[in-house]
mmCIF file of C-alpha atoms and ligand atoms in Angstrom:
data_model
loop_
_atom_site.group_PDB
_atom_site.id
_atom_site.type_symbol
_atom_site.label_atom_id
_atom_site.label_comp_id
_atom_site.label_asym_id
_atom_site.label_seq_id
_atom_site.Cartn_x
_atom_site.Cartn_y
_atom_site.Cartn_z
ATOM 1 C CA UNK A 1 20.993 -7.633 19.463
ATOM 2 C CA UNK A 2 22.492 -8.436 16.157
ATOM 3 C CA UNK A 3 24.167 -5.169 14.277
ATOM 4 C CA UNK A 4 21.978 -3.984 12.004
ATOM 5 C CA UNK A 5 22.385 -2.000 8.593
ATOM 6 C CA UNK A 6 19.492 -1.071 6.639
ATOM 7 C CA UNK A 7 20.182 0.600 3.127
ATOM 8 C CA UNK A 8 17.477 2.407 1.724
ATOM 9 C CA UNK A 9 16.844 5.862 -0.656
ATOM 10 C CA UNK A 10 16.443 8.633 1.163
ATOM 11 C CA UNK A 11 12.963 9.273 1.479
ATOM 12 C CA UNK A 12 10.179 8.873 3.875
ATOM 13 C CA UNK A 13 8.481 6.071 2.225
ATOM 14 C CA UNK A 14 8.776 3.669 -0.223
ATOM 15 C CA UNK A 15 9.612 -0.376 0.415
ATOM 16 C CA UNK A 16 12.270 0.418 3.566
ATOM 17 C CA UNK A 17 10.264 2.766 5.289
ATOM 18 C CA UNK A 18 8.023 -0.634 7.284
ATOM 19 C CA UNK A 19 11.033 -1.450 8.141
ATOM 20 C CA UNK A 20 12.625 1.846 9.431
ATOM 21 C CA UNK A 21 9.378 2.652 11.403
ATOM 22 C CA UNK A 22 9.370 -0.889 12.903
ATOM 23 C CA UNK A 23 13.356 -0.618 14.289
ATOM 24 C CA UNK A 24 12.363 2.985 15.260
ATOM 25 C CA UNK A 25 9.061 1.795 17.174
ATOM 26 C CA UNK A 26 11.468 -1.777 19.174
ATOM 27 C CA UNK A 27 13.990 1.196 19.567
ATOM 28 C CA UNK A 28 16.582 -1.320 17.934
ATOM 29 C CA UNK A 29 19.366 0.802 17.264
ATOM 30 C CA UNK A 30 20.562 0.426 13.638
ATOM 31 C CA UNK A 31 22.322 2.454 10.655
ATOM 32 C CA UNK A 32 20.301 3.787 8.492
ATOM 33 C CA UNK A 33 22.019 3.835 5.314
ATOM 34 C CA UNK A 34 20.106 6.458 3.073
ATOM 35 C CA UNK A 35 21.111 6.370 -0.834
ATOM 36 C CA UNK A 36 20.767 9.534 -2.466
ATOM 37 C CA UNK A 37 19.515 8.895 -5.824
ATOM 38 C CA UNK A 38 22.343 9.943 -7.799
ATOM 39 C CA UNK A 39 24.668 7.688 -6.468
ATOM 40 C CA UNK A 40 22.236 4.788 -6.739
ATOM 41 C CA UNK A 41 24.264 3.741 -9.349
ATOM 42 C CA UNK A 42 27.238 3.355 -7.615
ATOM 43 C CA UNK A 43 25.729 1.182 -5.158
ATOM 44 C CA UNK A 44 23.341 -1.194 -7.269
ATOM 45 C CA UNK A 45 26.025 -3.618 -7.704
ATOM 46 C CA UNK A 46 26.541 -4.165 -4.023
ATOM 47 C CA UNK A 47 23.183 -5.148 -3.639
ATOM 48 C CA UNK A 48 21.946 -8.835 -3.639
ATOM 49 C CA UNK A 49 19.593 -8.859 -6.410
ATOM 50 C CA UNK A 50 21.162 -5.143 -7.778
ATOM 51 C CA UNK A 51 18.000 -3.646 -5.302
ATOM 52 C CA UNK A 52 16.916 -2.081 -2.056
ATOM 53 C CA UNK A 53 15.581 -2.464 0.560
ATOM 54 C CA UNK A 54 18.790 -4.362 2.027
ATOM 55 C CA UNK A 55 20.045 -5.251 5.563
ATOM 56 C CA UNK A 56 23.268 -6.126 6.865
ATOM 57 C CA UNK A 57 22.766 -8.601 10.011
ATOM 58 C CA UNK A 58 26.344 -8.972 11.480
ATOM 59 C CA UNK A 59 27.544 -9.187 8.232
ATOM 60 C CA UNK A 60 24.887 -11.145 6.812
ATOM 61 C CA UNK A 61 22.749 -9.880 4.474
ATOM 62 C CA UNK A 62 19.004 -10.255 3.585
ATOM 63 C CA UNK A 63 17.301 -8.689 0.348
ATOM 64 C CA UNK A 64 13.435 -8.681 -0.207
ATOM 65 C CA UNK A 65 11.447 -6.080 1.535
ATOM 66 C CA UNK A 66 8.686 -8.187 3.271
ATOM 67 C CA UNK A 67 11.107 -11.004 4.393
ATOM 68 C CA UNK A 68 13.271 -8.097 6.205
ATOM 69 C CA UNK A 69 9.629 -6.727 7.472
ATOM 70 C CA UNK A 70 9.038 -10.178 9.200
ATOM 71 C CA UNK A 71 12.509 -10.168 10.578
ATOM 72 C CA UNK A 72 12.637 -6.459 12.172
ATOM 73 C CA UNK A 73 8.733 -7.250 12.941
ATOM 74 C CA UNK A 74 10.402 -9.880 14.976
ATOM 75 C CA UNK A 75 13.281 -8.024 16.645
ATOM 76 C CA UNK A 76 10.889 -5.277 17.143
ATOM 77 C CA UNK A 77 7.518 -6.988 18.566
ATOM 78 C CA UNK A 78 5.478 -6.224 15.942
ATOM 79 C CA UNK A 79 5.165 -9.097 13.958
ATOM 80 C CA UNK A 80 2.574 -12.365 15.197
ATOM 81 C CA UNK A 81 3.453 -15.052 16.760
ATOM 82 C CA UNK A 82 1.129 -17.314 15.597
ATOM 83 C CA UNK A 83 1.222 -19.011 12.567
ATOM 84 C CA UNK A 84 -2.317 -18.139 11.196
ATOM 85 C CA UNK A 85 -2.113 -14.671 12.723
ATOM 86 C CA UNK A 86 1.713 -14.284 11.394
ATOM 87 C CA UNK A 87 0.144 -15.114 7.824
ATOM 88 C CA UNK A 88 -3.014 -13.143 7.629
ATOM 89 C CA UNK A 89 -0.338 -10.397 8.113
ATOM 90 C CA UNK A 90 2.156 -11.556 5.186
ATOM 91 C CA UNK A 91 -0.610 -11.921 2.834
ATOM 92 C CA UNK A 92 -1.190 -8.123 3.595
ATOM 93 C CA UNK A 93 1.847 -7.474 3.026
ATOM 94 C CA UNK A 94 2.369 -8.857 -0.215
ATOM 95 C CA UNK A 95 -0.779 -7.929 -1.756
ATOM 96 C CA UNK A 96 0.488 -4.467 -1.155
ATOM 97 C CA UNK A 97 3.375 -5.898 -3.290
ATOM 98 C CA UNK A 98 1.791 -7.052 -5.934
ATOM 99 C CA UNK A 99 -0.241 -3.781 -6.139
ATOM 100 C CA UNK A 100 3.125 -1.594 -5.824
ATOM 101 C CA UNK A 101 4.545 -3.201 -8.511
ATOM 102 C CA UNK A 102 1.806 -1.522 -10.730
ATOM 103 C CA UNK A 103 2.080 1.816 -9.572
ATOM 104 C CA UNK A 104 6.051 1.784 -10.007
ATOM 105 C CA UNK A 105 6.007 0.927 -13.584
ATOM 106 C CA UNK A 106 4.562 3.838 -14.686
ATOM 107 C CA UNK A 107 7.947 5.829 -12.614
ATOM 108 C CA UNK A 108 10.001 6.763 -14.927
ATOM 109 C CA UNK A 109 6.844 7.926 -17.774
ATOM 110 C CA UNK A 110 8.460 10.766 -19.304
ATOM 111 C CA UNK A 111 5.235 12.286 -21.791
ATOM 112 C CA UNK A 112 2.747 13.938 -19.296
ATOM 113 C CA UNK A 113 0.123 12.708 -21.809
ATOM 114 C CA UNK A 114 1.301 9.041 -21.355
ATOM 115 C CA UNK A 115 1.525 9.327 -17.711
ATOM 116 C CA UNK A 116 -1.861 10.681 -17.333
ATOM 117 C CA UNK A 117 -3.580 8.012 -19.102
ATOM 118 C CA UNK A 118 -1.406 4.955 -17.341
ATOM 119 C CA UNK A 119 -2.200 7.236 -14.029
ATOM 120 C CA UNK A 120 -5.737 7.644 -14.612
ATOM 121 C CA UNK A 121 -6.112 3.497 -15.373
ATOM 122 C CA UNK A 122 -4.185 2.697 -12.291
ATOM 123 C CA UNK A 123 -6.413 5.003 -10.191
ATOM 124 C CA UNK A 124 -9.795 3.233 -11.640
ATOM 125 C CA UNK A 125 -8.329 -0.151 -12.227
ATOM 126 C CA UNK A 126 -5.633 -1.855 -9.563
ATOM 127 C CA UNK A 127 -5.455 1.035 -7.337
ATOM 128 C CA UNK A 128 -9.350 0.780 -6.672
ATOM 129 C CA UNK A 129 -9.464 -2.970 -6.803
ATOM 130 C CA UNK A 130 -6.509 -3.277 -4.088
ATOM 131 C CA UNK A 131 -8.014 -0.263 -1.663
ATOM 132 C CA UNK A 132 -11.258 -2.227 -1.842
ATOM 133 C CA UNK A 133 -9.801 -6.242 -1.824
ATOM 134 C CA UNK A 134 -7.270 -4.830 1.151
ATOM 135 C CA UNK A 135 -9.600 -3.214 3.046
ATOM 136 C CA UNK A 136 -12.072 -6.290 2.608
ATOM 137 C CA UNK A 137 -9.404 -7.967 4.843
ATOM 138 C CA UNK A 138 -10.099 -5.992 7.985
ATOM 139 C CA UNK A 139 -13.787 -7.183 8.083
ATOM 140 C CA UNK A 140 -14.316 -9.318 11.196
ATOM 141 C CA UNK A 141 -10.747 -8.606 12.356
ATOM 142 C CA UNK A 142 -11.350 -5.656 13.948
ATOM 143 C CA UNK A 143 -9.080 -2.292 13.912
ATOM 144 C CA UNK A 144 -5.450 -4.033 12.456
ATOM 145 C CA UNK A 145 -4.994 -6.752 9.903
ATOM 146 C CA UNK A 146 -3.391 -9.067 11.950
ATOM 147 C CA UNK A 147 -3.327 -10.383 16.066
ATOM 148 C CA UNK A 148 -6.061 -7.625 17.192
ATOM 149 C CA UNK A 149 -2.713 -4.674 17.240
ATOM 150 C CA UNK A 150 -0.270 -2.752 15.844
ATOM 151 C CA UNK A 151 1.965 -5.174 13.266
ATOM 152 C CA UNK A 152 4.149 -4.479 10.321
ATOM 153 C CA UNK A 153 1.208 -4.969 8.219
ATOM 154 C CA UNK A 154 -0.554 -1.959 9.423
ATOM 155 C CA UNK A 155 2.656 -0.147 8.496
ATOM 156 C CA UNK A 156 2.737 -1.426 5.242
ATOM 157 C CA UNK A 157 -0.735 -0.300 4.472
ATOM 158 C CA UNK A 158 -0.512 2.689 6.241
ATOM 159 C CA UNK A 159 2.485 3.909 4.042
ATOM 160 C CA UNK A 160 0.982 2.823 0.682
ATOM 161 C CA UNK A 161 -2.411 4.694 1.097
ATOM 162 C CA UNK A 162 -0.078 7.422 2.438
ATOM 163 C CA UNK A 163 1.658 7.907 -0.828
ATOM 164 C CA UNK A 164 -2.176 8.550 -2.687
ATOM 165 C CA UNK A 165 -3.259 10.543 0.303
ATOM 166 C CA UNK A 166 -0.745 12.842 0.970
ATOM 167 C CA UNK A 167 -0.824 14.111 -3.061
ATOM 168 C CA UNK A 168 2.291 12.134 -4.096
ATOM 169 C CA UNK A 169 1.256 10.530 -7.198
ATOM 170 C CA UNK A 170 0.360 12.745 -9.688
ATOM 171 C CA UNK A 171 -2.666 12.248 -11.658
ATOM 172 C CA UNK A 172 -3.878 9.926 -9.195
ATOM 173 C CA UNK A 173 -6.855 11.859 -6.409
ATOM 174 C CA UNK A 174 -5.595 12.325 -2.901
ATOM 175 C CA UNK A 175 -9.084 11.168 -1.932
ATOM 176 C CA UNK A 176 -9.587 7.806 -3.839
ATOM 177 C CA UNK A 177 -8.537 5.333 -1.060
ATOM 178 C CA UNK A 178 -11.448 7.201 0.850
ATOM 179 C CA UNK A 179 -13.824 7.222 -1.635
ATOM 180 C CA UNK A 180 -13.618 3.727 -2.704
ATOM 181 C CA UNK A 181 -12.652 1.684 0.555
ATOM 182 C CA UNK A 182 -13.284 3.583 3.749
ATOM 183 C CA UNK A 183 -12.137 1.475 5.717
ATOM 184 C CA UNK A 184 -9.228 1.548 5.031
ATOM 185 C CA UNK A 185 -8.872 4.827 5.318
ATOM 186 C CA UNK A 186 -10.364 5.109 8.768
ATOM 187 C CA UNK A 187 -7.539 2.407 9.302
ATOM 188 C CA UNK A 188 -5.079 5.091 7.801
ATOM 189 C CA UNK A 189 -5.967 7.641 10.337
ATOM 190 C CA UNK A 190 -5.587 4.743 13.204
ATOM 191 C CA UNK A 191 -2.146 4.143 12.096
ATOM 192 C CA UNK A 192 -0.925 7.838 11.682
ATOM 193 C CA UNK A 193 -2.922 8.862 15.520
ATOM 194 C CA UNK A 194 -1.062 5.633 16.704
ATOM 195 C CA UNK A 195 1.482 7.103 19.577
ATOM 196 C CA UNK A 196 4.286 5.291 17.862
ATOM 197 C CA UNK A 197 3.479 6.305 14.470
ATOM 198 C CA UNK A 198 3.590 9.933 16.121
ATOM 199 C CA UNK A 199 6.324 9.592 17.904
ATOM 200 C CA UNK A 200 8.429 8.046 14.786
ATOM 201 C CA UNK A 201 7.683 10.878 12.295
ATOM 202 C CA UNK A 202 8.086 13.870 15.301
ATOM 203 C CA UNK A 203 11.432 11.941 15.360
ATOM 204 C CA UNK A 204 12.027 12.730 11.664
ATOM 205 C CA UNK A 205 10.820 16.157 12.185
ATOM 206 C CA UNK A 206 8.354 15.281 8.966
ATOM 207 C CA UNK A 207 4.243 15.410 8.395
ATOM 208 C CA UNK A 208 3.128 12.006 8.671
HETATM 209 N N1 GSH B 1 11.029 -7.479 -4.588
HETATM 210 C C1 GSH B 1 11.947 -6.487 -4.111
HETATM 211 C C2 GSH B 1 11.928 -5.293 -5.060
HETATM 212 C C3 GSH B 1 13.028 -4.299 -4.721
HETATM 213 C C4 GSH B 1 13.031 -3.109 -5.646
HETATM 214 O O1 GSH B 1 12.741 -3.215 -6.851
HETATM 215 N N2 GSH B 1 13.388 -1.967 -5.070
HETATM 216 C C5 GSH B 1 13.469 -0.736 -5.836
HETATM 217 C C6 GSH B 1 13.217 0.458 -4.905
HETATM 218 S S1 GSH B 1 11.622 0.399 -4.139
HETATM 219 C C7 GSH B 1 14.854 -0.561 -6.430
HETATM 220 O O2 GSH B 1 15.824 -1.011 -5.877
HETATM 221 N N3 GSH B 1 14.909 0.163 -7.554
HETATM 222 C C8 GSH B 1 16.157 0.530 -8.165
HETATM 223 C C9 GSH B 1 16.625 -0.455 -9.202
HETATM 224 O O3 GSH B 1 15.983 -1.504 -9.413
HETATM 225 O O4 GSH B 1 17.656 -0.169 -9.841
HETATM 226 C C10 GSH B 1 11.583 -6.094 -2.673
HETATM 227 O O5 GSH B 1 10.420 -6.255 -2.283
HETATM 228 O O6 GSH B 1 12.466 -5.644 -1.922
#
């Protein structure tokens, strides 16, 4: 097994954590380099692309948070092997992107007013849209997104609608992924009961 270095912020969430749970759950031993936020800047210009997630692989290092979720969903045995499976579980994955990248351009909305308003639009506009187009995608497929199990998709997922559900953006209702797409929050609860997912966060000695 390759050495592994995985620098993230220090938080339990956010666009390392798929990738934290998924070395946790192979039991791949790795460092977990956690960036406190004030000396983020410090650190931003040893990044790749001045960002994190980043991981060091024997001195070889890989930037972009779904491309190092396919390789420790490799390492760890939670990623498909088949190439239809393997993609049903990207496009997950990136959708979740492409949705994130929303939510984290309001961050840094100093006037409550302001923040309220792009808050509010987010919650009735992408937020909805993606909860419902997402969990569209486990129709047919059964409990997971991807190769009838646990994969780094589920993760993915699982820590995005945890973000809304567990209170952690303000202005947007700890209830709306079950309100608009139950599903996927029935999928939620899957991941979080899922002995691994248990196990990880008992590990962390944090609510999951
Ligand atoms: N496309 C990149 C985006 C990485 C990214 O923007 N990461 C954020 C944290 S989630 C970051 O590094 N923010 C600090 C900064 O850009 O200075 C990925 O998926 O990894």
């Amino acid at each position: 097994m390759p050495k592994l270095k995985l620098s993230y912020f220090d938080f339990h969430g956010g666009r390392g954590e798929t990738a934290r749970i998924a070395l946790h759950i192979g039991g791949i031993e790795y460092e977990d380099d956690r960036i406190a936020f004030p000396d983020w800047k410090a650190r931003k210009a040893g990044m790749i692309y001045g960002a994190i997630p980043q991981l060091d692989i024997d001195g070889t290092l890989l930037a972009q948070s779904n491309g190092i979720n396919r390789y420790v969903g490799k390492l760890a045995g939670l990623y498909p092997q088949d190439a239809l499976q393997a993609a049903l579980c990207d496009e997950v994955m990136d959708a979740v992107e492409d949705v994130a990248s929303k939510v984290l351009a309001t961050f840094g909305i100093e006037d409550k007013a302001e923040l309220e308003a792009k808050r509010t639009a987010l919650a009735d506009g992408p937020l909805t849209f993606y909860y419902k187009a997402v969990a569209g995608r486990l129709e047919g497929r059964g409990d997971w997104f991807a190769d009838n199990r646990l994969t780094v998709a589920d993760i993915k997922v699982f820590l995005w609608v945890r973000h809304v559900a567990n209170g952690g953006l303000d202005f947007v209702p700890a209830d709306l992924p079950k309100r608009v797409a139950p599903a996927l929050a029935e999928h939620f609860e899957r991941v979080k009961t899922h002995d691994k997912i248990k196990a990880y966060y008992a590990h962390r000695g944090v609510d999951a």
